[in-house]
Each structure stands twice: as structure tokens, then as C-alpha cells.
XYZ file of C-alpha atoms in Angstrom:
529
model
C -35.120 -182.161 56.408
C -36.578 -181.362 52.960
C -34.205 -179.597 50.524
C -36.896 -177.013 49.629
C -36.467 -175.308 53.000
C -34.394 -172.150 53.076
C -32.773 -173.031 56.397
C -34.361 -176.089 58.121
C -33.823 -175.646 61.854
C -31.054 -178.050 62.721
C -30.137 -175.856 65.695
C -31.509 -172.711 67.270
C -29.433 -169.859 68.674
C -31.835 -167.345 70.274
C -30.327 -164.034 71.321
C -32.478 -162.624 74.076
C -32.652 -158.933 75.064
C -35.113 -158.887 77.970
C -36.501 -156.040 80.008
C -38.509 -156.339 83.231
C -38.758 -152.931 84.852
C -38.527 -154.559 88.271
C -35.363 -156.492 87.327
C -32.016 -156.241 85.644
C -31.699 -156.767 81.879
C -30.145 -159.934 80.552
C -27.891 -158.287 77.972
C -24.190 -158.594 78.690
C -21.846 -155.851 77.680
C -18.823 -158.094 77.968
C -19.530 -161.673 76.899
C -22.428 -163.948 76.065
C -23.483 -166.947 78.096
C -24.673 -169.981 76.122
C -27.375 -171.786 78.120
C -30.070 -174.281 77.450
C -33.554 -172.917 76.928
C -35.832 -172.142 78.716
C -34.204 -170.368 81.656
C -35.470 -170.930 85.164
C -37.798 -168.442 86.851
C -36.359 -165.531 88.805
C -37.602 -165.079 92.327
C -40.360 -162.539 92.749
C -41.173 -162.328 89.069
C -44.629 -163.291 87.952
C -44.827 -165.053 84.606
C -47.790 -164.055 82.429
C -48.989 -165.082 79.024
C -47.815 -168.265 77.305
C -46.574 -167.370 73.846
C -46.341 -169.983 71.105
C -43.559 -169.210 68.666
C -42.910 -170.744 65.252
C -40.852 -169.749 62.215
C -41.546 -170.366 58.553
C -38.495 -171.985 56.934
C -39.795 -172.743 53.431
C -38.477 -169.512 51.926
C -37.030 -166.260 53.301
C -39.293 -163.196 53.258
C -36.257 -160.992 52.547
C -32.581 -161.386 51.749
C -30.381 -158.501 52.733
C -26.764 -157.649 51.903
C -23.957 -159.801 53.357
C -22.603 -156.474 54.668
C -25.988 -155.579 56.197
C -24.518 -154.247 59.464
C -21.858 -151.739 58.404
C -19.895 -148.873 59.951
C -19.178 -145.191 59.615
C -16.281 -142.921 60.551
C -16.835 -139.199 60.860
C -14.367 -136.766 59.228
C -13.982 -135.077 62.627
C -11.229 -137.654 63.327
C -9.042 -135.485 61.106
C -9.757 -132.444 63.267
C -9.160 -134.103 66.644
C -6.183 -136.232 65.500
C -7.563 -139.733 65.936
C -7.090 -140.539 62.231
C -3.362 -140.859 62.963
C -4.139 -143.759 65.285
C -6.318 -145.876 62.995
C -3.325 -148.206 62.575
C -3.675 -149.263 66.227
C -3.553 -153.035 66.436
C -6.386 -153.040 68.978
C -8.632 -150.774 66.847
C -8.027 -152.841 63.719
C -8.767 -156.058 65.625
C -12.079 -154.669 66.900
C -13.060 -153.579 63.372
C -12.125 -156.998 61.943
C -14.625 -158.505 64.354
C -17.434 -156.681 62.506
C -16.311 -157.564 58.980
C -17.392 -158.094 56.286
C -18.848 -154.632 56.207
C -18.789 -151.294 54.417
C -16.945 -148.394 56.044
C -18.471 -145.033 55.149
C -16.202 -142.078 55.648
C -18.688 -139.260 55.969
C -20.692 -137.022 58.304
C -21.513 -133.392 58.962
C -18.007 -132.263 58.032
C -17.997 -134.111 54.683
C -18.903 -130.923 52.872
C -16.049 -128.956 54.405
C -13.374 -131.512 53.410
C -10.606 -130.425 51.024
C -7.949 -132.746 49.636
C -4.283 -131.732 49.421
C -1.585 -134.045 48.045
C 0.871 -133.483 50.898
C 3.020 -136.374 52.100
C 4.174 -134.915 55.407
C 1.382 -132.903 57.117
C 3.269 -132.337 60.415
C 4.072 -128.687 59.692
C 0.553 -127.844 58.510
C -1.336 -129.619 61.287
C -2.610 -127.343 64.035
C -4.277 -127.908 67.388
C -4.657 -126.702 70.953
C -1.978 -126.667 73.612
C 1.504 -125.139 74.169
C 4.158 -125.286 71.467
C 6.318 -127.901 73.243
C 3.329 -130.218 73.584
C 2.470 -129.922 69.884
C 6.068 -130.301 68.741
C 6.676 -133.469 70.765
C 3.312 -134.841 69.732
C 3.900 -134.187 66.025
C 7.400 -135.608 66.153
C 6.025 -138.829 67.643
C 3.398 -138.999 64.871
C 6.012 -138.558 62.141
C 8.289 -141.213 63.677
C 5.325 -143.578 63.831
C 4.511 -142.860 60.159
C 8.113 -143.610 59.128
C 8.081 -146.913 61.010
C 4.797 -147.915 59.372
C 6.123 -147.078 55.893
C 8.806 -149.757 56.348
C 6.109 -152.467 56.841
C 4.764 -154.557 54.009
C 1.069 -155.394 53.703
C -1.158 -154.133 56.490
C 0.449 -151.382 58.555
C -0.263 -152.097 62.217
C 1.116 -150.044 65.135
C 1.509 -150.438 68.888
C 1.343 -146.862 70.129
C 3.054 -146.087 73.460
C 0.697 -145.287 76.347
C 2.258 -141.813 76.743
C 1.506 -141.030 73.066
C -2.091 -142.165 73.431
C -2.529 -140.123 76.615
C -1.279 -136.972 74.800
C -3.735 -137.695 72.006
C -6.641 -138.056 74.453
C -5.766 -134.666 75.926
C -5.709 -133.108 72.486
C -8.966 -134.815 71.482
C -10.724 -133.704 74.658
C -9.879 -130.060 73.902
C -10.855 -130.410 70.256
C -14.118 -132.083 71.234
C -15.234 -128.781 72.788
C -14.404 -126.987 69.507
C -16.336 -129.574 67.507
C -19.342 -129.282 69.783
C -19.339 -125.510 69.506
C -19.319 -125.823 65.685
C -22.147 -128.325 65.746
C -24.429 -126.301 67.996
C -23.702 -123.035 66.173
C -23.999 -124.787 62.783
C -20.771 -123.107 61.693
C -18.054 -125.428 60.446
C -14.401 -124.841 59.623
C -12.698 -126.460 56.624
C -10.812 -129.736 57.042
C -7.682 -130.640 55.085
C -7.392 -134.298 54.097
C -3.807 -135.004 53.038
C -2.520 -137.895 50.918
C -0.931 -139.319 54.076
C -4.263 -139.204 55.891
C -6.053 -140.899 53.007
C -3.390 -143.617 53.036
C -4.053 -144.198 56.757
C -7.752 -144.284 56.264
C -7.538 -146.820 53.445
C -5.006 -148.920 55.361
C -7.464 -149.142 58.264
C -10.331 -150.220 56.038
C -8.272 -152.691 54.052
C -6.608 -154.284 57.126
C -9.990 -154.547 58.854
C -11.720 -156.309 55.980
C -14.002 -153.279 55.321
C -14.904 -151.791 51.944
C -14.366 -148.008 51.971
C -17.130 -145.665 50.800
C -15.846 -142.105 50.565
C -18.276 -139.196 50.701
C -16.956 -136.285 48.609
C -17.502 -132.589 49.323
C -20.668 -131.424 47.503
C -20.658 -127.851 48.787
C -17.903 -126.663 46.504
C -20.073 -124.794 43.984
C -19.589 -122.833 40.816
C -21.334 -119.430 40.373
C -24.248 -121.191 38.556
C -24.652 -123.541 41.590
C -23.344 -126.572 39.758
C -20.838 -128.801 41.580
C -17.151 -127.830 41.444
C -15.365 -131.164 41.122
C -11.704 -129.896 41.041
C -10.809 -130.966 44.615
C -12.704 -134.256 44.230
C -10.883 -135.026 40.977
C -7.510 -134.671 42.706
C -8.592 -137.067 45.460
C -10.000 -139.582 42.979
C -6.893 -139.512 40.770
C -4.621 -139.984 43.782
C -6.709 -142.938 44.990
C -6.557 -144.425 41.498
C -2.775 -144.088 41.413
C -2.665 -146.168 44.581
C -5.245 -148.618 43.155
C -7.511 -148.126 46.183
C -10.758 -150.063 45.967
C -13.275 -147.339 46.908
C -16.970 -146.632 46.287
C -18.206 -143.056 46.245
C -20.863 -140.677 47.479
C -21.407 -136.966 47.087
C -22.282 -134.859 50.107
C -24.043 -135.410 53.378
C -27.666 -134.406 54.212
C -28.074 -131.952 51.311
C -31.409 -130.843 52.743
C -29.404 -128.921 55.405
C -27.179 -126.941 52.991
C -29.144 -123.720 53.309
C -28.664 -123.565 57.111
C -25.030 -124.810 56.928
C -23.788 -122.776 54.003
C -26.505 -120.331 52.986
C -26.843 -121.987 49.600
C -29.582 -124.496 48.924
C -29.274 -127.326 46.387
C -32.547 -128.811 45.114
C -33.031 -132.428 44.125
C -32.794 -131.819 40.411
C -29.442 -130.044 40.742
C -28.174 -132.716 43.077
C -29.132 -135.351 40.507
C -27.114 -133.492 37.842
C -24.169 -133.384 40.252
C -24.286 -137.172 40.620
C -24.377 -137.598 36.851
C -21.315 -135.313 36.724
C -19.543 -137.469 39.326
C -20.382 -140.637 37.335
C -18.881 -139.009 34.263
C -15.801 -138.010 36.241
C -15.225 -141.582 37.412
C -15.838 -143.410 34.110
C -12.600 -142.365 32.271
C -10.523 -143.461 35.299
C -9.868 -147.142 34.796
C -9.824 -148.010 38.539
C -13.257 -146.426 39.060
C -14.995 -146.850 35.740
C -17.310 -149.390 37.402
C -17.127 -148.137 40.960
C -20.340 -148.144 42.941
C -22.026 -144.809 43.651
C -24.431 -144.200 46.541
C -26.673 -141.287 47.495
C -28.187 -138.785 48.082
C -27.849 -139.392 51.846
C -30.827 -137.198 52.774
C -31.912 -136.572 56.354
C -35.146 -137.540 58.068
C -37.877 -137.718 55.396
C -40.035 -134.738 56.208
C -41.990 -132.890 53.495
C -39.112 -130.780 52.106
C -36.709 -133.771 52.234
C -39.143 -135.997 50.342
C -39.442 -133.265 47.697
C -35.617 -133.211 47.380
C -35.509 -137.006 47.048
C -38.275 -136.909 44.446
C -36.329 -134.401 42.343
C -33.149 -136.394 42.706
C -34.785 -139.694 41.694
C -36.284 -138.109 38.559
C -32.833 -137.054 37.323
C -30.373 -139.559 38.756
C -32.291 -142.512 40.230
C -30.684 -144.886 37.787
C -27.212 -143.485 38.428
C -26.823 -144.684 42.030
C -26.436 -148.301 43.076
C -28.447 -147.731 46.268
C -30.553 -144.844 47.612
C -29.408 -143.644 51.045
C -30.863 -141.706 53.925
C -30.209 -141.015 57.618
C -32.225 -141.480 60.816
C -31.942 -140.047 64.351
C -34.333 -141.362 67.025
C -33.922 -138.803 69.833
C -32.902 -135.157 70.241
C -29.528 -135.653 71.986
C -29.970 -132.508 74.102
C -33.035 -133.834 75.953
C -32.925 -137.543 76.695
C -33.680 -139.853 79.638
C -32.775 -143.478 80.058
C -36.381 -144.629 79.778
C -36.683 -142.948 76.359
C -34.747 -145.874 74.908
C -37.508 -148.289 75.944
C -40.563 -146.514 74.459
C -42.380 -148.565 71.833
C -43.587 -145.326 70.187
C -39.981 -144.339 69.663
C -38.995 -147.767 68.349
C -41.779 -147.526 65.744
C -40.874 -144.117 64.328
C -38.444 -145.757 61.888
C -41.111 -147.886 60.211
C -43.025 -144.880 58.912
C -39.833 -143.347 57.510
C -38.977 -146.553 55.663
C -42.405 -146.505 53.924
C -41.974 -142.871 52.878
C -38.544 -143.552 51.324
C -39.709 -146.760 49.622
C -42.692 -144.988 48.081
C -40.543 -142.392 46.324
C -37.845 -144.827 45.257
C -40.283 -147.370 43.857
C -42.062 -144.653 41.885
C -38.990 -144.089 39.731
C -36.759 -147.161 40.109
C -38.774 -150.151 41.400
C -36.575 -152.679 43.157
C -33.694 -150.247 43.708
C -31.701 -151.078 46.859
C -32.227 -148.731 49.830
C -29.651 -148.141 52.558
C -30.022 -146.466 55.922
C -26.757 -144.544 56.468
C -25.657 -142.740 59.573
C -28.247 -144.279 61.917
C -27.761 -143.224 65.550
C -29.902 -143.419 68.678
C -29.505 -139.711 69.516
C -28.554 -136.662 67.467
C -26.118 -133.848 68.382
C -23.370 -136.395 69.073
C -25.356 -138.348 71.646
C -25.550 -138.159 75.439
C -22.824 -139.366 77.777
C -23.760 -142.460 79.870
C -26.953 -142.911 77.845
C -26.423 -143.285 74.103
C -23.171 -145.121 74.791
C -24.766 -147.331 77.466
C -26.463 -150.683 77.704
C -29.938 -149.071 77.436
C -29.278 -147.933 73.863
C -29.063 -151.571 72.838
C -32.832 -151.859 72.714
C -33.094 -149.283 69.933
C -30.092 -150.689 68.084
C -31.247 -154.311 68.058
C -34.815 -153.318 67.118
C -33.437 -151.111 64.346
C -31.551 -154.084 62.856
C -34.605 -156.320 63.037
C -37.045 -153.807 61.622
C -34.800 -152.765 58.739
C -34.109 -156.337 57.669
C -37.791 -157.233 57.909
C -38.797 -154.311 55.701
C -36.166 -155.005 53.053
C -33.547 -152.285 53.727
C -30.393 -153.708 52.225
C -27.671 -152.143 54.444
C -27.626 -150.184 57.725
C -24.549 -148.144 58.524
C -23.895 -147.392 62.189
C -22.640 -143.958 63.062
C -20.018 -144.191 64.415
C -17.513 -147.005 64.857
C -15.078 -144.852 66.789
C -14.616 -141.445 68.367
C -17.519 -139.247 67.260
C -19.625 -138.077 70.259
C -21.247 -140.786 72.389
C -22.992 -142.826 69.698
C -19.836 -144.798 68.869
C -19.142 -148.507 69.336
C -15.561 -148.101 70.636
C -14.388 -145.411 73.061
C -11.189 -143.376 73.103
C -9.453 -145.948 75.251
C -10.078 -148.402 72.397
C -12.517 -150.291 74.632
C -15.711 -151.785 73.152
C -19.013 -150.355 74.414
C -22.241 -152.350 74.863
C -23.505 -151.802 71.321
C -20.194 -153.165 69.989
C -20.798 -156.488 71.744
C -24.356 -156.569 70.493
C -23.079 -155.877 66.943
C -20.401 -158.532 67.270
C -22.908 -161.175 68.354
C -25.236 -160.098 65.545
C -22.428 -160.496 62.983
C -21.491 -163.924 64.324
C -25.048 -165.311 64.414
C -27.300 -163.496 61.922
C -27.293 -164.360 58.251
C -28.815 -162.363 55.409
C -31.953 -164.521 54.998
C -34.915 -163.110 56.969
C -37.640 -165.538 58.090
C -41.310 -165.004 58.905
C -42.187 -165.315 62.614
C -45.546 -166.682 63.749
C -46.682 -165.836 67.273
C -49.820 -166.831 69.154
C -50.988 -165.719 72.583
C -50.531 -161.928 72.328
C -53.882 -160.935 70.814
C -55.584 -157.976 72.490
C -58.627 -155.901 71.559
C -57.677 -152.256 71.299
C -59.716 -149.728 73.191
C -61.461 -147.039 71.078
C -58.873 -144.491 69.857
C -55.942 -146.423 71.296
C -53.118 -147.976 69.298
C -51.813 -151.308 70.511
C -48.025 -151.267 70.278
C -46.038 -154.497 70.265
C -43.858 -154.701 73.347
C -42.487 -158.092 72.381
C -40.263 -157.905 69.316
C -39.215 -161.216 67.785
C -37.032 -161.517 64.674
C -35.687 -164.612 62.936
C -32.888 -165.260 60.414
C -31.018 -168.216 58.997
C -27.827 -168.406 61.060
C -24.765 -166.947 59.329
C -23.040 -169.522 57.152
C -19.719 -167.975 58.275
C -20.325 -169.335 61.762
C -18.810 -172.810 61.765
C -20.117 -173.532 65.268
C -23.543 -174.171 63.731
C -24.420 -176.478 60.870
C -26.143 -175.097 57.765
C -29.829 -174.858 58.316
C -29.623 -173.408 61.855
C -31.897 -170.538 62.816
C -31.208 -167.551 65.023
C -34.017 -165.776 66.917
C -33.587 -162.471 68.716
C -36.160 -161.176 71.150
C -36.835 -157.866 72.880
C -39.292 -157.891 75.803
C -40.536 -154.426 76.848
C -43.394 -155.712 78.981
C -43.439 -155.121 82.714
C -43.901 -158.848 83.231
C -41.881 -161.837 82.187
C -43.169 -163.782 79.176
C -42.943 -167.516 78.790
C -42.189 -168.584 75.239
C -42.884 -172.088 73.985
C -41.327 -173.192 70.725
C -43.973 -174.789 68.526
C -44.387 -176.285 65.068
C -41.115 -176.346 63.112
C -39.099 -175.336 66.199
C -40.497 -177.993 68.548
C -37.939 -180.329 70.162
C -34.932 -178.593 68.576
C -31.564 -178.140 70.332
C -31.316 -174.559 71.533
C -28.400 -172.349 72.573
C -29.582 -169.223 74.374
C -27.332 -166.172 74.543
C -28.147 -164.118 77.613
C -26.542 -160.701 77.908
C -26.739 -158.463 80.941
C -25.267 -155.153 82.099
C -22.181 -155.144 84.254
C -22.046 -153.659 87.771
C -24.561 -151.516 89.592
C -25.238 -148.968 86.843
C -27.871 -151.226 85.279
C -29.366 -149.636 82.200
C -26.624 -147.007 82.169
C -23.761 -149.473 82.295
C -21.201 -148.780 79.562
C -18.499 -151.297 80.352
């Protein structure tokens, strides 16, 4: 193969996510089959449309961050007690599977987080349940902490089943409290102790993740400027421990008026970021630490105005501009919502809006999508944590990489609502397996896809939406099962009929491994095991 090619196709590894409404999906929530391509016909399924597929390998159209698929933990894990269990060997192992990646510690409760330099929080920690339950539970936590302190290097624990069961009971009760706060938009303060910060950093470090900590931006002085006193204590403590951390300030500042009754405009937020940069620079450990923001919400008119004001003042201060995206209102959602092309395409318009503002002030500045979830309000049980949600997730990854978004951070890796990748039994959910396969196969170089055989003439006033999504990357160079120059394709078929794809041009006569994934059991689209 010529050396001018970015990744000449020595081997192909297509990852297929198929949907025929009359059939099951071929996306496995447990393991991936590797089969030769093409796959034989299924009985009773009519094949329509021969599609010729080729990929341009001369040069990538985009190159995204090595940590493109990254993770988020919500501060609610302090409230419900799960932060104490981040040292679990199983949880760390699952997180390691998705490294290298960033780990953002942030969410709706970011701006109610207060740092206290306490080493033993057992006496100050509260929670539901009778006194004997809490006492025994807290004693177990303290004993576990003491045992971990005696370890060198990564601190990994094997928690007894009884201890985990007590924690699940506590978390289930606290989940109701957290939901009430979220729906009433009234949040209580959270205390992050030094011990808790140690556990959080230990989890990130042991898992091969780089921690990004979102500081509380709602602590305000009378003139509405940012009060950095609590943040300074946290930063100085982290520096004393030589923790390698990047920083953010706040979470969805466009919602501050409804959450706190005090609005912060883009210009003021920009000044706050400059203040944070000044706070970090004298501290040797963080004098060159990366800074990300402003983590705005969905780019509606008022949000775009906030971003515009921020970029004018502090666009050059941040290393990447960040925003969040929610596809569906979590209170009203059906399984078929995850398969609507109109829904899949809502993200593309938001990307253009963000890019327009960013490129006006800082052309070429990296843009990250943080806190992306399929459904808002914590998600919907047996839907946003099910196999069906994989269509949105895989299409999100493909669309973002194609349009040059540098990093996408999945909310949440563990615990928060039903949008997570790992459940409270420390079992991976379908989107975890999809993410793991993506990490193993997909490299940062994005390739142009050429497709023939799908042309249709639109009717007057009707938009033709693409129901066959095909994305291509150079295969990850970390995957030693494939030689350099291999290509990975991933395909989403939302048509009612099966499509026959013929590899043409550069891809013709290449060895192919096809990864077929399908739901487990009789739940079909709503399978979550």
C-alpha cells in the first residue's frame, strides 16, 4: 500500500448496529461475535437496495482526541454514599476498560458542592434509616478506609456482599430524595471532604482516567463576582497531594436564575474564569493546568447569548469550549423514540450553532460535548438504560467525530439515574459494551465514506432523512489484534427492510471481521442485561 495513505485498509472490522422492525436487532449487550462478512439472509426478510460502500484512505477528514469517548460522575454519589465504593475492584476494572479517557466530576449538584478538609467524615455523614443501621454502616466504611490506607499504590477493595446490600438500600432511599430535588429544582448543599476527594482521585488514577473537577460557581460575592474561598481550599489540598487535575467552573450557568434566583451573564462568567486562571497560576502544580468551560446547556437563544458574552471575555482562557445535550424529555419517552431519524439529527444543528459562536472569537478552538445523555431528568428505567438507547449513543459518537467535536463525555459512568453505563450491582449495561467495543476498535482518525445506491428524489416540502448511518475510522493503534492501516466501519440501519452492502473500490476483496451485537432474552429493544 502507498505510504501517503492515512490508514490503507489491511483489514476491516465493521461494527454493525442493525434494525429491522420485523426482526430482532443484532447488537449484543454481552459479547461481540466476530464473523465473516456478509452474513447470510434471515428467513422471511426481503432484501432491498444494493448499496456500494467505499472509504477514502488518502487523508482523514478529522482527527479527534485520543480520549474522544470520555466519562462523567455526578456529585450525587456523595449524597447517596456510592463515592465510598469507588475503590471496588470490579468498578475500577470496568472503568479501566474505557481508558484512556477524561473523567469529569460534575453535574447539577456541582454548584452546591462545598469542600471541607476533614479526614474522618463518619460523624458528619447523614442519611436515611434507623440509628443502628447507620452506625453499623458507617463503622464498616471507616474500617474499609483504614484497610485501604495501608495499601501502597492503587487502593482497591473487595467489599462484602452484606455491606454492598446495605449501601443499595441507602442509595434507593436517597434516590427518592434526589429525584424530589431535581423535579422541584431545589437542591441541598453537598459536603466534599478531603477523604472523599482522595477516593475520587484514587478511582480516576487507578482506572487510567484524567480527572476534570468542576468547581462551585454559585458562591457569589454581593457584587455578583465569584467567591473563590472554598475552591481555593480544594485546589490547595489537591496541590499538596500532587493530584493531576484539570478544572472547570460551574455547570449549566444558563439555569442559575431558576436554580438559585441569581443570574450570571456571559461577561461575568468570563471574568470568573479569568479569576480562576489567576488563582491556579501561582500554585506550582496547577500553573499550567487545563481549564474547560463554560458547560452551557442546549444552545437556545438565551444560551447562545451567554456563550457569546463568555467568548468575548474569556474565549482564549479555556483549552476547550464545552456544552451539554439532552435528546429526549425523560418524563415522556417511548422505546421507538430512540429510533427516530428526526431525533438523531437534532444534535447536528446544535453543533453548528456552537461552532459559529466559537469560531467568531477563537477560530480553531477545540469544542467538547460534555454531559451528553439520551434522556433528561435522570433517564427512564428500562429505556434509557436498555439496548434501544444504543442507537442514539452510537450515532452521537459518529456524528460528533464527523463534525470535528474533539471529546464527548458520557453522563454518567455509574449510579446517576438510568443514563449510566454501569448499574448499582456493578454490572455493565448495553451502552457500556457498545462503548467498550468502540474504544477497542475506533481510532481518532475519521475517514470519508462514499455510498452509492441510496439516492431518492424528495417530494415537495418533504425532507429526506438518512436511515442508514455509516461511519469510518482508522482502527485504534492500541488494538494489537489488527495491523496498522486497518479500518473500522460502524453502521446503523433504521430502514424497515434489510440492506445489502457491497464493499467497493478501496475496500474490495479485503479481509473483514464483522462484529454483530444483539439483545439478550425476550425483552428485545428493552433488554438491559
